[in-house]
Amino acid sequence: MAGTQDRRHVFILLAPAMLVVGLTTLYPLGFSFWTSFHDWRLIKSLMPGAYIGWENYVAAFTDDPVFWTVLRVTLRFVLVDVVATILAALGLALLLMRAGFTRSLLRTLIILPFAVSPALIGISWRFMFNPEYGAIHHTISTFLPFMAKTDWFASPVLATYALVSADLWHWAPYFAFMLMGGLASVPAETQEAARIDGASDIRIFFSITLPQMAPVLTVAVILKTVFALKVFDSIVTMTGGGPGLETSTLAFFAYNTGFRDYDMGYAAAIAYVLTIILFALSFVYMRFIMPARR
Amino acid sequence: MRRRPTRYYVVKALEWGTLAFVGGFTMFPIVWMVMTAFKPVELIYHLNVLFWPTLDNFREVFSVRWAVGAKVLHSLVIALGTVVIAIPIAVCAAYAFSRKQFRLKRAMFQWILLTQFIPGVAIVLPFYLMFRNLGLLDTYTALIIVDLAIVLPYAIWTIKGFIDAIPEETEEAATIDGAGLAGLLWHIIVPMARPGILTAAIFCFILTWNEFLFALILTRTRVVPLSVGIMSFRLERGDLWELIAATGILIAIPMFFLAMMIQRHFIKGMTAGAIR
């Protein structure tokens, strides 16, 4: 009917959004890509230097031990973070699924951590994990006396745990709600039937509930991996990437290369390595949430 | 009466123990920050829970020396500015995605979702170089433009969900009555999708208010928001925890109220990008 008019409407409606999205994502991605093929050190010159092909990428993988350390650190942080957060979220979801006053109160309370800025969480954790006057540190060493003298931020593993606990505090509620959605869609009849047949709760959980939640869990794991790779704020405010480089993940390293060493070309290349990993994950994710039209 | 087996009580005790732990783990950091903010300075490094609360720390952060008041204002301008620009744009785009058929619709929509996956560093690096050349570093304009990148996809997605739920007959009736596109949007869609628009606006406000990376790189002194400003209490000679806690309260408490306002929708909004 009103084909041309409709097309004009679509254009008017979409133009501003597409302009903003294009300007704020396509343009920087393109520019970063271009920068990653140039030698551009702001200390030497304010203008971009020569085109150097893949050299920034090659240098990262073959010539920079720091980059490999950062990859290892990133892998460790992401693994611990994803496993811990998803397990906590699953526990929360199972615990808070049922009705009841306490549970509904807790469902409300756990929204609060999600509203706190990760930068602020990082700085508070630094305070609370302080070995002299940190409240969390004291609580932990009451139960585990051998921890009393431990400096959390001097140990690579403990610093990673501290960082993960902060990230978990922020994100576990989000994923708990997502998994509750998944749990709600598991048909109760199958569980009932199994119970009548004499299956234990644990057995029902592992043989019926968990397999039926597999799609939601997969989406949650992919998303959490993405968010873990993007963690930045709490690293800056809690550990500063230390001790040494032991909590310097790719995102943090790219930032440091660009804004502390002012090596824009190299920083762009690192950022792009991260971008490519994230995009690869996002394609898997899209497969799951937007199956091709039937 | 039949006695319940011991196992029942063990399970119950475990269950309540876990619930208490979840509540404690969730609230402890918040409660501790609130207490620290109201503690007298001399008690900051003690673990007392009993003390006379004082407003000294708040007085100190608002003093000329730390000028946290100005940073509250910066945060407000940045977050409000971003939301005011993002929401109308998002409503229009969400309406098109919800109701219209056009070429590349799927690709465009997927790209909008994909933008959540771009690492902030890859976005801010080119903008830093661009704004430096344009002399826009440390201005509201710079920060609002970049913050739109994080906020707009969420807003479009959330509002689209709410427009999808409006029955199309309502619009058909209005169209027959001669309403144009603008009239349709303003008189039918906006009122009916109001909860969604409000949810999106509040959610985006929280995201921008808490944003750290872009502000860290693009601001220096003039428009530093609270989220980055709090770092100024970390000095060479040590961190001023009482002032950090007081400023932390200013950052977190308003967001608690906002999150509670949209509680039910907030959860949906949180999971919107994740579930169909």
Short mmCIF file of N, CA and C in Angstrom, two decimals, chain A residues 148-291:
data_model
loop_
_atom_site.label_atom_id
_atom_site.label_comp_id
_atom_site.label_asym_id
_atom_site.label_seq_id
_atom_site.Cartn_x
_atom_site.Cartn_y
_atom_site.Cartn_z
N ALA A 148 45.81 -15.37 58.78
CA ALA A 148 45.91 -14.10 59.49
C ALA A 148 47.00 -13.16 58.97
N LYS A 149 48.13 -13.75 58.57
CA LYS A 149 49.24 -12.89 58.15
C LYS A 149 49.28 -12.67 56.64
N THR A 150 48.29 -13.21 55.94
CA THR A 150 48.34 -13.19 54.48
C THR A 150 48.08 -11.79 53.92
N ASP A 151 48.90 -11.38 52.98
CA ASP A 151 48.60 -10.17 52.23
C ASP A 151 47.99 -10.60 50.88
N TRP A 152 46.69 -10.39 50.77
CA TRP A 152 45.97 -10.87 49.60
C TRP A 152 46.54 -10.34 48.30
N PHE A 153 46.95 -9.10 48.32
CA PHE A 153 47.35 -8.48 47.05
C PHE A 153 48.82 -8.70 46.73
N ALA A 154 49.50 -9.51 47.56
CA ALA A 154 50.88 -9.85 47.25
C ALA A 154 50.98 -11.23 46.61
N SER A 155 49.88 -11.97 46.63
CA SER A 155 49.91 -13.31 46.07
C SER A 155 49.10 -13.36 44.78
N PRO A 156 49.70 -13.86 43.69
CA PRO A 156 48.97 -13.91 42.41
C PRO A 156 47.64 -14.61 42.52
N VAL A 157 47.63 -15.77 43.17
CA VAL A 157 46.41 -16.55 43.23
C VAL A 157 45.36 -15.88 44.12
N LEU A 158 45.81 -15.40 45.31
CA LEU A 158 44.84 -14.77 46.21
C LEU A 158 44.32 -13.46 45.64
N ALA A 159 45.17 -12.70 44.97
CA ALA A 159 44.71 -11.46 44.34
C ALA A 159 43.65 -11.79 43.28
N THR A 160 43.88 -12.89 42.54
CA THR A 160 42.89 -13.31 41.55
C THR A 160 41.57 -13.67 42.25
N TYR A 161 41.67 -14.39 43.37
CA TYR A 161 40.45 -14.75 44.10
C TYR A 161 39.71 -13.51 44.60
N ALA A 162 40.48 -12.56 45.13
CA ALA A 162 39.85 -11.34 45.64
C ALA A 162 39.10 -10.64 44.50
N LEU A 163 39.77 -10.56 43.35
CA LEU A 163 39.17 -9.92 42.18
C LEU A 163 37.92 -10.68 41.73
N VAL A 164 38.04 -12.01 41.71
CA VAL A 164 36.90 -12.84 41.30
C VAL A 164 35.74 -12.67 42.28
N SER A 165 36.05 -12.61 43.59
CA SER A 165 34.95 -12.48 44.55
C SER A 165 34.20 -11.16 44.35
N ALA A 166 34.94 -10.11 43.98
CA ALA A 166 34.27 -8.83 43.71
C ALA A 166 33.39 -8.93 42.46
N ASP A 167 33.92 -9.57 41.44
CA ASP A 167 33.17 -9.70 40.18
C ASP A 167 31.95 -10.60 40.38
N LEU A 168 32.15 -11.62 41.20
CA LEU A 168 31.05 -12.55 41.51
C LEU A 168 29.94 -11.82 42.27
N TRP A 169 30.34 -11.00 43.23
CA TRP A 169 29.36 -10.26 44.02
C TRP A 169 28.48 -9.40 43.11
N HIS A 170 29.10 -8.82 42.09
CA HIS A 170 28.38 -7.94 41.17
C HIS A 170 27.51 -8.74 40.18
N TRP A 171 28.05 -9.83 39.63
CA TRP A 171 27.40 -10.51 38.50
C TRP A 171 26.56 -11.72 38.87
N ALA A 172 26.86 -12.41 39.98
CA ALA A 172 26.11 -13.64 40.29
C ALA A 172 24.60 -13.41 40.32
N PRO A 173 24.11 -12.28 40.91
CA PRO A 173 22.66 -12.06 40.90
C PRO A 173 22.08 -12.01 39.49
N TYR A 174 22.75 -11.31 38.60
CA TYR A 174 22.28 -11.21 37.21
C TYR A 174 22.10 -12.60 36.62
N PHE A 175 23.13 -13.44 36.76
CA PHE A 175 23.05 -14.77 36.17
C PHE A 175 22.08 -15.66 36.95
N ALA A 176 21.93 -15.41 38.25
CA ALA A 176 20.94 -16.17 39.01
C ALA A 176 19.55 -15.94 38.45
N PHE A 177 19.23 -14.69 38.14
CA PHE A 177 17.91 -14.40 37.57
C PHE A 177 17.74 -15.06 36.21
N MET A 178 18.81 -15.03 35.43
CA MET A 178 18.75 -15.67 34.12
C MET A 178 18.48 -17.17 34.28
N LEU A 179 19.18 -17.81 35.22
CA LEU A 179 19.02 -19.25 35.42
C LEU A 179 17.67 -19.57 36.05
N MET A 180 17.14 -18.66 36.89
CA MET A 180 15.80 -18.89 37.43
C MET A 180 14.80 -18.95 36.29
N GLY A 181 14.98 -18.09 35.30
CA GLY A 181 14.13 -18.16 34.11
C GLY A 181 14.22 -19.53 33.47
N GLY A 182 15.44 -20.05 33.38
CA GLY A 182 15.64 -21.38 32.80
C GLY A 182 15.01 -22.48 33.64
N LEU A 183 15.17 -22.37 34.96
CA LEU A 183 14.60 -23.36 35.87
C LEU A 183 13.08 -23.39 35.78
N ALA A 184 12.50 -22.19 35.64
CA ALA A 184 11.05 -22.10 35.61
C ALA A 184 10.48 -22.83 34.40
N SER A 185 11.29 -22.93 33.34
CA SER A 185 10.76 -23.54 32.12
C SER A 185 11.00 -25.06 32.09
N VAL A 186 11.64 -25.59 33.15
CA VAL A 186 11.79 -27.05 33.23
C VAL A 186 10.45 -27.63 33.70
N PRO A 187 9.81 -28.51 32.89
CA PRO A 187 8.49 -29.00 33.27
C PRO A 187 8.54 -29.79 34.58
N ALA A 188 7.61 -29.51 35.47
CA ALA A 188 7.61 -30.14 36.79
C ALA A 188 7.22 -31.61 36.72
N GLU A 189 6.45 -31.99 35.67
CA GLU A 189 5.92 -33.36 35.62
C GLU A 189 7.04 -34.41 35.62
N THR A 190 8.06 -34.16 34.78
CA THR A 190 9.15 -35.13 34.69
C THR A 190 9.79 -35.34 36.05
N GLN A 191 10.00 -34.23 36.77
CA GLN A 191 10.62 -34.34 38.09
C GLN A 191 9.73 -35.12 39.04
N GLU A 192 8.42 -34.83 38.97
CA GLU A 192 7.46 -35.54 39.83
C GLU A 192 7.50 -37.04 39.56
N ALA A 193 7.45 -37.37 38.26
CA ALA A 193 7.46 -38.78 37.86
C ALA A 193 8.70 -39.48 38.41
N ALA A 194 9.85 -38.81 38.30
CA ALA A 194 11.09 -39.41 38.78
C ALA A 194 11.04 -39.60 40.29
N ARG A 195 10.43 -38.61 40.96
CA ARG A 195 10.36 -38.70 42.42
C ARG A 195 9.49 -39.90 42.84
N ILE A 196 8.37 -40.08 42.12
CA ILE A 196 7.49 -41.22 42.43
C ILE A 196 8.23 -42.53 42.20
N ASP A 197 9.08 -42.53 41.16
CA ASP A 197 9.87 -43.74 40.90
C ASP A 197 10.97 -43.94 41.92
N GLY A 198 11.08 -43.02 42.87
CA GLY A 198 12.03 -43.22 43.95
C GLY A 198 13.41 -42.59 43.74
N ALA A 199 13.52 -41.66 42.76
CA ALA A 199 14.82 -41.02 42.54
C ALA A 199 15.08 -39.99 43.63
N SER A 200 16.33 -39.88 44.06
CA SER A 200 16.67 -38.90 45.09
C SER A 200 16.72 -37.50 44.47
N ASP A 201 16.64 -36.46 45.33
CA ASP A 201 16.71 -35.08 44.85
C ASP A 201 17.96 -34.82 44.04
N ILE A 202 19.08 -35.36 44.55
CA ILE A 202 20.35 -35.14 43.88
C ILE A 202 20.34 -35.77 42.49
N ARG A 203 19.82 -36.99 42.45
CA ARG A 203 19.71 -37.72 41.20
C ARG A 203 18.83 -36.94 40.21
N ILE A 204 17.68 -36.45 40.71
CA ILE A 204 16.76 -35.68 39.84
C ILE A 204 17.47 -34.46 39.29
N PHE A 205 18.22 -33.78 40.16
CA PHE A 205 18.90 -32.57 39.71
C PHE A 205 19.88 -32.87 38.58
N PHE A 206 20.71 -33.92 38.79
CA PHE A 206 21.75 -34.18 37.79
C PHE A 206 21.21 -34.86 36.52
N SER A 207 20.16 -35.70 36.65
CA SER A 207 19.71 -36.41 35.45
C SER A 207 18.56 -35.71 34.73
N ILE A 208 17.83 -34.82 35.42
CA ILE A 208 16.69 -34.21 34.74
C ILE A 208 16.82 -32.69 34.65
N THR A 209 16.97 -32.03 35.81
CA THR A 209 16.97 -30.57 35.80
C THR A 209 18.15 -30.01 35.02
N LEU A 210 19.35 -30.47 35.37
CA LEU A 210 20.54 -29.91 34.75
C LEU A 210 20.57 -30.09 33.22
N PRO A 211 20.29 -31.30 32.70
CA PRO A 211 20.28 -31.45 31.25
C PRO A 211 19.27 -30.52 30.56
N GLN A 212 18.12 -30.32 31.21
CA GLN A 212 17.13 -29.46 30.58
C GLN A 212 17.53 -27.99 30.64
N MET A 213 18.41 -27.67 31.57
CA MET A 213 18.87 -26.29 31.64
C MET A 213 20.09 -26.02 30.76
N ALA A 214 20.58 -27.05 30.10
CA ALA A 214 21.82 -26.91 29.34
C ALA A 214 21.84 -25.69 28.41
N PRO A 215 20.75 -25.43 27.64
CA PRO A 215 20.82 -24.26 26.74
C PRO A 215 21.01 -22.94 27.50
N VAL A 216 20.24 -22.73 28.57
CA VAL A 216 20.39 -21.48 29.34
C VAL A 216 21.77 -21.41 29.95
N LEU A 217 22.25 -22.52 30.48
CA LEU A 217 23.57 -22.53 31.10
C LEU A 217 24.65 -22.18 30.08
N THR A 218 24.50 -22.71 28.86
CA THR A 218 25.49 -22.41 27.82
C THR A 218 25.52 -20.91 27.53
N VAL A 219 24.33 -20.32 27.36
CA VAL A 219 24.26 -18.88 27.11
C VAL A 219 24.91 -18.13 28.27
N ALA A 220 24.61 -18.55 29.50
CA ALA A 220 25.17 -17.87 30.67
C ALA A 220 26.70 -17.96 30.67
N VAL A 221 27.22 -19.15 30.36
CA VAL A 221 28.67 -19.31 30.37
C VAL A 221 29.33 -18.43 29.30
N ILE A 222 28.74 -18.39 28.10
CA ILE A 222 29.32 -17.55 27.04
C ILE A 222 29.31 -16.08 27.46
N LEU A 223 28.13 -15.63 27.94
CA LEU A 223 28.02 -14.23 28.33
C LEU A 223 28.99 -13.89 29.45
N LYS A 224 29.09 -14.77 30.44
CA LYS A 224 29.98 -14.48 31.56
C LYS A 224 31.43 -14.44 31.10
N THR A 225 31.78 -15.30 30.14
CA THR A 225 33.13 -15.26 29.60
C THR A 225 33.40 -13.90 28.96
N VAL A 226 32.40 -13.41 28.21
CA VAL A 226 32.55 -12.09 27.60
C VAL A 226 32.74 -11.02 28.67
N PHE A 227 31.87 -11.04 29.69
CA PHE A 227 31.97 -10.02 30.74
C PHE A 227 33.29 -10.13 31.50
N ALA A 228 33.76 -11.37 31.69
CA ALA A 228 35.03 -11.56 32.41
C ALA A 228 36.18 -10.96 31.59
N LEU A 229 36.13 -11.15 30.26
CA LEU A 229 37.19 -10.60 29.41
C LEU A 229 37.15 -9.07 29.41
N LYS A 230 35.96 -8.51 29.68
CA LYS A 230 35.83 -7.05 29.66
C LYS A 230 36.11 -6.42 31.02
N VAL A 231 36.30 -7.22 32.06
CA VAL A 231 36.53 -6.65 33.40
C VAL A 231 37.73 -5.70 33.34
N PHE A 232 37.54 -4.51 33.85
CA PHE A 232 38.61 -3.52 33.80
C PHE A 232 38.61 -2.66 35.07
N ASP A 233 37.45 -2.07 35.36
CA ASP A 233 37.34 -1.10 36.46
C ASP A 233 37.88 -1.63 37.77
N SER A 234 37.44 -2.84 38.15
CA SER A 234 37.83 -3.33 39.47
C SER A 234 39.31 -3.69 39.49
N ILE A 235 39.88 -4.03 38.33
CA ILE A 235 41.32 -4.30 38.31
C ILE A 235 42.08 -3.01 38.61
N VAL A 236 41.65 -1.91 37.97
CA VAL A 236 42.32 -0.63 38.21
C VAL A 236 42.19 -0.24 39.68
N THR A 237 40.98 -0.33 40.24
CA THR A 237 40.79 0.20 41.58
C THR A 237 41.19 -0.77 42.69
N MET A 238 41.28 -2.09 42.39
CA MET A 238 41.63 -3.02 43.45
C MET A 238 43.10 -3.45 43.42
N THR A 239 43.54 -4.01 42.31
CA THR A 239 44.89 -4.59 42.30
C THR A 239 45.88 -3.78 41.47
N GLY A 240 45.38 -2.92 40.61
CA GLY A 240 46.28 -2.19 39.72
C GLY A 240 47.05 -3.14 38.81
N GLY A 241 46.49 -4.33 38.58
CA GLY A 241 47.14 -5.30 37.69
C GLY A 241 48.16 -6.19 38.40
N GLY A 242 48.45 -5.85 39.67
CA GLY A 242 49.50 -6.57 40.37
C GLY A 242 48.98 -7.71 41.22
N PRO A 243 49.82 -8.40 41.96
CA PRO A 243 51.26 -8.14 42.08
C PRO A 243 52.01 -8.43 40.77
N GLY A 244 52.98 -7.61 40.45
CA GLY A 244 53.64 -7.74 39.14
C GLY A 244 52.61 -7.55 38.06
N LEU A 245 52.48 -8.57 37.22
CA LEU A 245 51.47 -8.50 36.15
C LEU A 245 50.36 -9.51 36.41
N GLU A 246 50.32 -10.04 37.63
CA GLU A 246 49.53 -11.24 37.86
C GLU A 246 48.01 -11.06 37.80
N THR A 247 47.52 -9.82 37.79
CA THR A 247 46.10 -9.63 37.51
C THR A 247 45.90 -8.68 36.32
N SER A 248 46.95 -8.54 35.49
CA SER A 248 46.83 -7.71 34.29
C SER A 248 46.22 -8.54 33.17
N THR A 249 44.93 -8.37 32.94
CA THR A 249 44.30 -9.10 31.84
C THR A 249 44.48 -8.30 30.55
N LEU A 250 44.05 -8.89 29.44
CA LEU A 250 44.20 -8.24 28.14
C LEU A 250 43.65 -6.81 28.13
N ALA A 251 42.44 -6.64 28.68
CA ALA A 251 41.82 -5.31 28.66
C ALA A 251 42.68 -4.30 29.41
N PHE A 252 43.18 -4.72 30.57
CA PHE A 252 44.00 -3.84 31.38
C PHE A 252 45.34 -3.55 30.69
N PHE A 253 45.92 -4.57 30.08
CA PHE A 253 47.20 -4.43 29.39
C PHE A 253 47.06 -3.47 28.20
N ALA A 254 45.97 -3.62 27.44
CA ALA A 254 45.74 -2.72 26.30
C ALA A 254 45.66 -1.28 26.78
N TYR A 255 44.94 -1.07 27.88
CA TYR A 255 44.82 0.27 28.45
C TYR A 255 46.18 0.83 28.85
N ASN A 256 46.96 0.02 29.55
CA ASN A 256 48.28 0.46 29.99
C ASN A 256 49.20 0.79 28.82
N THR A 257 49.17 -0.06 27.80
CA THR A 257 50.01 0.17 26.64
C THR A 257 49.65 1.51 25.98
N GLY A 258 48.34 1.79 25.91
CA GLY A 258 47.91 3.01 25.26
C GLY A 258 48.07 4.25 26.13
N PHE A 259 47.68 4.15 27.39
CA PHE A 259 47.57 5.37 28.17
C PHE A 259 48.61 5.54 29.25
N ARG A 260 49.53 4.56 29.37
CA ARG A 260 50.66 4.77 30.25
C ARG A 260 51.95 4.81 29.41
N ASP A 261 52.04 3.86 28.44
CA ASP A 261 53.22 3.86 27.57
C ASP A 261 53.00 4.69 26.31
N TYR A 262 51.76 5.11 26.06
CA TYR A 262 51.42 5.91 24.89
C TYR A 262 51.84 5.29 23.57
N ASP A 263 51.83 3.95 23.51
CA ASP A 263 52.12 3.28 22.25
C ASP A 263 50.79 2.87 21.61
N MET A 264 50.23 3.81 20.81
CA MET A 264 48.87 3.63 20.31
C MET A 264 48.73 2.46 19.34
N GLY A 265 49.74 2.30 18.46
CA GLY A 265 49.67 1.21 17.49
C GLY A 265 49.62 -0.14 18.18
N TYR A 266 50.52 -0.32 19.13
CA TYR A 266 50.59 -1.59 19.84
C TYR A 266 49.33 -1.80 20.68
N ALA A 267 48.88 -0.73 21.35
CA ALA A 267 47.66 -0.83 22.16
C ALA A 267 46.47 -1.23 21.29
N ALA A 268 46.39 -0.65 20.10
CA ALA A 268 45.27 -0.97 19.20
C ALA A 268 45.34 -2.44 18.79
N ALA A 269 46.56 -2.94 18.54
CA ALA A 269 46.70 -4.34 18.16
C ALA A 269 46.24 -5.26 19.30
N ILE A 270 46.64 -4.94 20.54
CA ILE A 270 46.22 -5.74 21.70
C ILE A 270 44.70 -5.69 21.83
N ALA A 271 44.17 -4.47 21.73
CA ALA A 271 42.72 -4.31 21.84
C ALA A 271 42.01 -5.14 20.77
N TYR A 272 42.64 -5.23 19.60
CA TYR A 272 42.02 -5.99 18.53
C TYR A 272 42.07 -7.49 18.75
N VAL A 273 43.16 -7.95 19.35
CA VAL A 273 43.21 -9.37 19.72
C VAL A 273 42.02 -9.68 20.63
N LEU A 274 41.80 -8.79 21.62
CA LEU A 274 40.68 -8.97 22.53
C LEU A 274 39.34 -8.89 21.79
N THR A 275 39.23 -7.91 20.89
CA THR A 275 37.99 -7.75 20.13
C THR A 275 37.66 -9.01 19.34
N ILE A 276 38.70 -9.59 18.72
CA ILE A 276 38.45 -10.77 17.90
C ILE A 276 38.00 -11.96 18.76
N ILE A 277 38.62 -12.12 19.92
CA ILE A 277 38.17 -13.18 20.83
C ILE A 277 36.70 -12.96 21.20
N LEU A 278 36.37 -11.70 21.53
CA LEU A 278 35.00 -11.41 21.95
C LEU A 278 34.00 -11.62 20.81
N PHE A 279 34.40 -11.23 19.59
CA PHE A 279 33.49 -11.41 18.46
C PHE A 279 33.28 -12.89 18.15
N ALA A 280 34.35 -13.67 18.30
CA ALA A 280 34.19 -15.11 18.09
C ALA A 280 33.16 -15.66 19.07
N LEU A 281 33.28 -15.24 20.34
CA LEU A 281 32.31 -15.68 21.34
C LEU A 281 30.91 -15.20 20.99
N SER A 282 30.83 -13.97 20.48
CA SER A 282 29.51 -13.41 20.20
C SER A 282 28.81 -14.17 19.08
N PHE A 283 29.57 -14.72 18.13
CA PHE A 283 28.92 -15.48 17.06
C PHE A 283 28.34 -16.78 17.61
N VAL A 284 29.06 -17.41 18.52
CA VAL A 284 28.52 -18.60 19.18
C VAL A 284 27.23 -18.22 19.92
N TYR A 285 27.31 -17.09 20.63
CA TYR A 285 26.18 -16.62 21.42
C TYR A 285 24.95 -16.34 20.53
N MET A 286 25.19 -15.67 19.40
CA MET A 286 24.08 -15.35 18.49
C MET A 286 23.41 -16.63 17.99
N ARG A 287 24.23 -17.64 17.70
CA ARG A 287 23.68 -18.93 17.29
C ARG A 287 22.66 -19.43 18.29
N PHE A 288 22.99 -19.22 19.58
CA PHE A 288 22.13 -19.75 20.62
C PHE A 288 20.87 -18.93 20.83
N ILE A 289 20.99 -17.60 20.84
CA ILE A 289 19.79 -16.83 21.17
C ILE A 289 18.97 -16.47 19.95
N MET A 290 19.56 -16.46 18.76
CA MET A 290 18.80 -16.13 17.55
C MET A 290 18.99 -17.22 16.52
N PRO A 291 18.34 -18.37 16.70
CA PRO A 291 18.51 -19.42 15.70
C PRO A 291 18.01 -18.91 14.34
#
